[in-house]
mmCIF file of C-alpha atoms in Angstrom:
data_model
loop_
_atom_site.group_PDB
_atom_site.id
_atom_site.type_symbol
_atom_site.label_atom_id
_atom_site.label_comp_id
_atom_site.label_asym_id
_atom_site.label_seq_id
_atom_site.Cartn_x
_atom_site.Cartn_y
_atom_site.Cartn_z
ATOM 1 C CA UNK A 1 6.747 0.054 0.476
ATOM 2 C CA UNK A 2 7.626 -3.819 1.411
ATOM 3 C CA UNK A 3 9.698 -4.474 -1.611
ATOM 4 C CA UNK A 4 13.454 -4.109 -2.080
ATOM 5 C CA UNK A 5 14.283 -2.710 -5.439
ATOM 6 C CA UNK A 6 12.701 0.484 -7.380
ATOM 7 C CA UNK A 7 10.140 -0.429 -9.820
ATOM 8 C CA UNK A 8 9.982 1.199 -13.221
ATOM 9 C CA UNK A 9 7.575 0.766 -16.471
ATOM 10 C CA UNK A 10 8.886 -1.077 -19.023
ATOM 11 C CA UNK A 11 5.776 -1.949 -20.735
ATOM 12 C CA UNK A 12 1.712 -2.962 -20.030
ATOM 13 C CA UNK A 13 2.404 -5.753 -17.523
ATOM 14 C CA UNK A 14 0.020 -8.167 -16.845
ATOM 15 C CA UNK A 15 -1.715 -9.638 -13.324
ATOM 16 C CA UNK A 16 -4.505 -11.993 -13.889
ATOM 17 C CA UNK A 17 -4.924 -11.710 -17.362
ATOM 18 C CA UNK A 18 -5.191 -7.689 -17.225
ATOM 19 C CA UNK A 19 -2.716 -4.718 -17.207
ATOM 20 C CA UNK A 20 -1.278 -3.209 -14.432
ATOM 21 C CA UNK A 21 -0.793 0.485 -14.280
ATOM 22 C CA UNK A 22 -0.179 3.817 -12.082
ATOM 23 C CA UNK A 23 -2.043 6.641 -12.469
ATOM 24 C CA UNK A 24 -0.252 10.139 -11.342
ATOM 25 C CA UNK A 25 -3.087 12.921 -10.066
ATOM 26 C CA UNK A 26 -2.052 16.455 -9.921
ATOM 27 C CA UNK A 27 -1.930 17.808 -6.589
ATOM 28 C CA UNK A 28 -5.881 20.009 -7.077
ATOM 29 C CA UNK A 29 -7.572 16.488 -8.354
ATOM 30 C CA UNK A 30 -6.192 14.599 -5.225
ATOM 31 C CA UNK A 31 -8.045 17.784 -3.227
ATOM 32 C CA UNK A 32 -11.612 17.588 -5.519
ATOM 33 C CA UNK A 33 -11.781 13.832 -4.664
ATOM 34 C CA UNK A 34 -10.870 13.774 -1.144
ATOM 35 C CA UNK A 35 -13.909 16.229 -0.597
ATOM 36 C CA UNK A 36 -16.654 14.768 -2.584
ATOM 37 C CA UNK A 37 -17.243 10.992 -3.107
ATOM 38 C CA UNK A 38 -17.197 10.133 -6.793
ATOM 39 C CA UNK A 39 -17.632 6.240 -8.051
ATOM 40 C CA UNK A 40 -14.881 6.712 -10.714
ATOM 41 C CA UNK A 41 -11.877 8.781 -11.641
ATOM 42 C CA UNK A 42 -12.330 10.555 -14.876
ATOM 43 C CA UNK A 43 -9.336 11.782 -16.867
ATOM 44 C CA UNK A 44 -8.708 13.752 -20.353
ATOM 45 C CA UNK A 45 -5.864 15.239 -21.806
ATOM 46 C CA UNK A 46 -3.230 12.335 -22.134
ATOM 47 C CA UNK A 47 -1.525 11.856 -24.985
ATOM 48 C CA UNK A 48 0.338 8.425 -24.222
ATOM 49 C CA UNK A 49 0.471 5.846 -27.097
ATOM 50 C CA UNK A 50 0.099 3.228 -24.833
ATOM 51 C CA UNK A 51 -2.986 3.432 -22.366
ATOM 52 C CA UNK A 52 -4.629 1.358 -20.165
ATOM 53 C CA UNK A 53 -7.669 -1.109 -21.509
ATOM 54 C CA UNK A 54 -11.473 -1.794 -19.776
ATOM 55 C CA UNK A 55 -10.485 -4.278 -17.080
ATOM 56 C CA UNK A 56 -7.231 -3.580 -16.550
ATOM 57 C CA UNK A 57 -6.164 -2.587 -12.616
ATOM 58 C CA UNK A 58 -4.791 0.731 -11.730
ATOM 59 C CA UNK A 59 -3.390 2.302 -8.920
ATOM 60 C CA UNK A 60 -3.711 6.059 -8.063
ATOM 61 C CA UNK A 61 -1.005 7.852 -6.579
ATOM 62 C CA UNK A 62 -0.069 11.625 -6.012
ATOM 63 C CA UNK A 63 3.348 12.655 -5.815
ATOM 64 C CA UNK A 64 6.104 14.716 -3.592
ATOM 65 C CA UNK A 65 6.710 11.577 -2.266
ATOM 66 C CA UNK A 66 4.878 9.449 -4.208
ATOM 67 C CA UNK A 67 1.772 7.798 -2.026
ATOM 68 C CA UNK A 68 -0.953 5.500 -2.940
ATOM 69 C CA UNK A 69 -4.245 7.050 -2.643
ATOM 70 C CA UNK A 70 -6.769 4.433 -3.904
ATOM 71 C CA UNK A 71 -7.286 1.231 -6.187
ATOM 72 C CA UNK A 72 -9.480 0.755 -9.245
ATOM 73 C CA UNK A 73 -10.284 -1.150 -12.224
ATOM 74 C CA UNK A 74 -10.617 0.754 -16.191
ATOM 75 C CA UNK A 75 -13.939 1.284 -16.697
ATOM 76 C CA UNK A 76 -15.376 2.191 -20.776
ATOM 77 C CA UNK A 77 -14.563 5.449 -21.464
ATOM 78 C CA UNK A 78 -17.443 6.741 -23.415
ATOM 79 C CA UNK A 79 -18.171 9.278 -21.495
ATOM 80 C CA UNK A 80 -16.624 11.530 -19.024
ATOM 81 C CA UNK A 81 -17.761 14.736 -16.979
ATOM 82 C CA UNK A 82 -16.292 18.586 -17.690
ATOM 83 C CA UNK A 83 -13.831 20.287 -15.943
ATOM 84 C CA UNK A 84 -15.567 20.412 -12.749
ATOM 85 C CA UNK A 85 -14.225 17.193 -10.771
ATOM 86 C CA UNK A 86 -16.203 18.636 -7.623
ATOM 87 C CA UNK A 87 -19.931 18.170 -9.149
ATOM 88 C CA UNK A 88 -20.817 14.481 -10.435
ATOM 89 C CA UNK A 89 -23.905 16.198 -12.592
ATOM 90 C CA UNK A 90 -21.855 18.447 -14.839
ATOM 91 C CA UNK A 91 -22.001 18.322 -18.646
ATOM 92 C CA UNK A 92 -20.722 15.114 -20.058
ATOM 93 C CA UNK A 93 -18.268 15.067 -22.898
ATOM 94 C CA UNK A 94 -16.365 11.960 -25.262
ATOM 95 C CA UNK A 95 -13.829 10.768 -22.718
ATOM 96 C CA UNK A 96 -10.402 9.335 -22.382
ATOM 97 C CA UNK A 97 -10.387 7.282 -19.068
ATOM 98 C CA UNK A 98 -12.430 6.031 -16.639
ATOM 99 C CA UNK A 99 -11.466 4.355 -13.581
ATOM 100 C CA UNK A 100 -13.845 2.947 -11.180
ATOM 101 C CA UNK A 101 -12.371 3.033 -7.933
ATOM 102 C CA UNK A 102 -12.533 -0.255 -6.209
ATOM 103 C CA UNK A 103 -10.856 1.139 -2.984
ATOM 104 C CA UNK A 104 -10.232 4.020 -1.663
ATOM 105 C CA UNK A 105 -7.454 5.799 0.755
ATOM 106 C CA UNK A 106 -7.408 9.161 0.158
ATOM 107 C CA UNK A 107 -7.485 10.274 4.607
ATOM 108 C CA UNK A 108 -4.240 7.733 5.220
ATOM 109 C CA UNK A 109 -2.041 7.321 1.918
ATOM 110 C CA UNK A 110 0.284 4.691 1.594
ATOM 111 C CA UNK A 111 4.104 5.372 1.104
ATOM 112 C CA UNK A 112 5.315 4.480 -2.893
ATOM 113 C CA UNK A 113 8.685 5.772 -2.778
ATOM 114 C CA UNK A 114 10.376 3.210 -4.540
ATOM 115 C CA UNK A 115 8.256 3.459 -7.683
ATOM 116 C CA UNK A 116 9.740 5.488 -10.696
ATOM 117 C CA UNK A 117 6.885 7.121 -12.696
ATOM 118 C CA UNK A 118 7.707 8.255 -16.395
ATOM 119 C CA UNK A 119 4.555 10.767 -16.571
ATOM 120 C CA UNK A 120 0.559 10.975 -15.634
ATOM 121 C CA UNK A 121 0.399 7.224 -16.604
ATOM 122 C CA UNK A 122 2.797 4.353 -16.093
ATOM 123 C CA UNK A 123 2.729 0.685 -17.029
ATOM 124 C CA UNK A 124 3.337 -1.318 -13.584
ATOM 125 C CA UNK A 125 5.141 -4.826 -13.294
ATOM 126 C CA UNK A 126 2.697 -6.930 -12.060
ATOM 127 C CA UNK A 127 5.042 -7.544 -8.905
ATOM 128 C CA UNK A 128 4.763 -3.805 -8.338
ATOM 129 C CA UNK A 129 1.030 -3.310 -7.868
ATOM 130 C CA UNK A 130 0.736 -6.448 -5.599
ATOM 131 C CA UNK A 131 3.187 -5.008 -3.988
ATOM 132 C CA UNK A 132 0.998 -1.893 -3.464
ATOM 133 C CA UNK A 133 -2.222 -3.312 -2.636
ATOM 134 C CA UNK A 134 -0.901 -5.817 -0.100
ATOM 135 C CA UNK A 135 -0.284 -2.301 1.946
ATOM 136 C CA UNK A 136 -3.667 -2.195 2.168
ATOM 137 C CA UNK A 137 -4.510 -5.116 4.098
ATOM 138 C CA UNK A 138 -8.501 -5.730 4.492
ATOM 139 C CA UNK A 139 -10.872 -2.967 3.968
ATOM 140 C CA UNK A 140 -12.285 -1.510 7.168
ATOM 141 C CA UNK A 141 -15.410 -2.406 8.511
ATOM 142 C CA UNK A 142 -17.970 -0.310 7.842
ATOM 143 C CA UNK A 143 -20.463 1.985 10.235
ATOM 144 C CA UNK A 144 -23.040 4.382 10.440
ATOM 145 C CA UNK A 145 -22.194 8.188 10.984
ATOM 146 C CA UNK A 146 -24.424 11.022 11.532
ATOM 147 C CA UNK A 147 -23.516 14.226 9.478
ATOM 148 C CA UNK A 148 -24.633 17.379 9.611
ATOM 149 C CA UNK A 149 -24.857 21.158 8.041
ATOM 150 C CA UNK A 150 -25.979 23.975 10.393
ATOM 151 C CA UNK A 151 -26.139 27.072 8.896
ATOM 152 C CA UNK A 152 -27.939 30.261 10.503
ATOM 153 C CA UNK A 153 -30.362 31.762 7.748
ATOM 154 C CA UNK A 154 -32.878 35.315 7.778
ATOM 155 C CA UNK A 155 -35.298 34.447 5.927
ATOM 156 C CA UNK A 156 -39.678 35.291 5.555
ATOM 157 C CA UNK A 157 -40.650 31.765 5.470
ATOM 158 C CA UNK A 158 -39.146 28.030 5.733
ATOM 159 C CA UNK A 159 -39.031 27.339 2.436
ATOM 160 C CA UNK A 160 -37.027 30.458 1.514
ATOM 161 C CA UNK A 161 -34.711 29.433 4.484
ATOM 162 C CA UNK A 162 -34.620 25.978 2.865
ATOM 163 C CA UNK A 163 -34.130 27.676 -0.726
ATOM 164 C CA UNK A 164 -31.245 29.861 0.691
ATOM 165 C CA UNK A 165 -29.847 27.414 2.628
ATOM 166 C CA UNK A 166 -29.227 25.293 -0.894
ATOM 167 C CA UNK A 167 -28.109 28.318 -2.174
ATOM 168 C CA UNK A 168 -25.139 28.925 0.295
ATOM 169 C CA UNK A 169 -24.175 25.115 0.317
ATOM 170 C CA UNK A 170 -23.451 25.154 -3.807
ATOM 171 C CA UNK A 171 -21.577 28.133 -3.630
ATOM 172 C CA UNK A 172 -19.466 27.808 -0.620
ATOM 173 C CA UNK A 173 -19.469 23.875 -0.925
ATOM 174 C CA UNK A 174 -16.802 21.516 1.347
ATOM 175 C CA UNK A 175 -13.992 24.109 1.194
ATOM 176 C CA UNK A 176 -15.770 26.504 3.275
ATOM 177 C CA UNK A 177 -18.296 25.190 4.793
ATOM 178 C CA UNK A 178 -17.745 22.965 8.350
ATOM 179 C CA UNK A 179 -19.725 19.653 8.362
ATOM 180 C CA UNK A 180 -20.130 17.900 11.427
ATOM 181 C CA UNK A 181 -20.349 14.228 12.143
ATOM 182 C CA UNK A 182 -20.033 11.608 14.958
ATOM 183 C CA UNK A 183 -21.037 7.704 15.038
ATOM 184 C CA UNK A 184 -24.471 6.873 15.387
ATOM 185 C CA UNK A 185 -25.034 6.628 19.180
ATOM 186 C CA UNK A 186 -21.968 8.787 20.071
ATOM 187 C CA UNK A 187 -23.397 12.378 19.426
ATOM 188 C CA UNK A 188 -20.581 13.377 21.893
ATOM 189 C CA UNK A 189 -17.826 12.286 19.837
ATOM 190 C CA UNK A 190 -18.872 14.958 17.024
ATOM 191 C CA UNK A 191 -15.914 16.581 15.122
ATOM 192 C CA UNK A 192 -15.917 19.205 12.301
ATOM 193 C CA UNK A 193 -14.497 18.869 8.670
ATOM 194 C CA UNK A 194 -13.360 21.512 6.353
ATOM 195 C CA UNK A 195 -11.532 20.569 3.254
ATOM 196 C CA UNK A 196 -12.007 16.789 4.386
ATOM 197 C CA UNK A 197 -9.849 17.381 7.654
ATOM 198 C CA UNK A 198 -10.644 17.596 11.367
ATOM 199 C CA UNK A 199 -10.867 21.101 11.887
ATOM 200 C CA UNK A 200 -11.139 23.173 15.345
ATOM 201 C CA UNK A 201 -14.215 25.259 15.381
ATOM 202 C CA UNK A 202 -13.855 26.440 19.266
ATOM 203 C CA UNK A 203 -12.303 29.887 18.912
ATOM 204 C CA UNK A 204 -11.209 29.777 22.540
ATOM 205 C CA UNK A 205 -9.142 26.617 21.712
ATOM 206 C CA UNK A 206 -6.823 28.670 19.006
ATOM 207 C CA UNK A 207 -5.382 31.058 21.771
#
């Protein structure tokens, strides 16, 4: 953090014209959003009186220490998805809040340790999100990757290898499965992910 004193909620506080706010996620949500890209953040089950309104900024933070994770901006909450924070096509439900993220930092947090948070959602002083988002600094720019699945599959034909290989990608999804990518041009610089880390997969390596 770059400021000097702890920041606490006292109330909605406002930063052009809007609320400012912190938004807590348990330690499994911060997982299910690091591994699979979703537009918003979806939340149900809080029981504040006072909540964020549409338009009003948030930032997302996990805890033990606190870190920033990403930015956003409330979104209508008319709908939200089920339990399932891992598939974006999942039964819809009435919702509670929506936050569409407007950046996003979930591979390189940002320290928050001087922010005291009273529960899942806390009203920030203005002066304490700026304070946040000027960690940030400009977004980086943006380039093309090549990813890529490669799974061996016994099959009779190629569309029963396709069909099975759809199959084994729902059920064992980003936790299990290693996907590989590299920059477009630099096939040679390819790395495996699991859980959306680097992750060895050259057995000789490990001993």
């Amino acid at each position: 953090m770059t400021t000097e004193t702890a920041h606490r909620a006292g109330g909605p506080g406002r930063a052009d014209g809007v609320g400012t706010w912190a938004v807590l996620l348990p330690a499994e949500r911060y997982e299910a959003e690091r591994l699979v890209h979703h537009d918003t953040l979806e939340l149900t089950g809080l029981t504040d009186v006072v909540r964020p309104g549409p338009g009003d900024q948030v930032a997302v933070l996990v805890d033990a220490p606190p870190r920033l994770v990403a930015l956003g901006r409330v979104a209508a909450t008319g709908q939200r998805h089920r339990e399932d924070p891992d598939d974006p096509q999942s039964d819809v439900e009435p919702g509670t809040l929506v936050v569409a993220y407007t950046r996003r930092i979930f591979d390189e947090p940002a320290p928050a340790d001087l922010l005291m948070l009273d529960g899942p959602v806390t009203a920030l002083e203005p002066a304490a999100f700026r304070a946040l988002a000027d960690q940030l600094g400009p977004p980086p720019a943006r380039r093309t990757w090549l990813v890529s699945l490669d799974l061996p599959i016994e099959a009779a034909t190629p569309a029963e290898a396709v069909r099975l290989f759809w199959s084994y990608v729902q059920e064992l999804g980003p936790r299990e499965l290693p996907a590989f990518v590299s920059p477009a041009g630099d096939e040679l610089a390819m790395q495996a992910f699991v859980l959306g880390a680097e992750a060895n997969q050259d057995p000789e390596e490990d001993d």
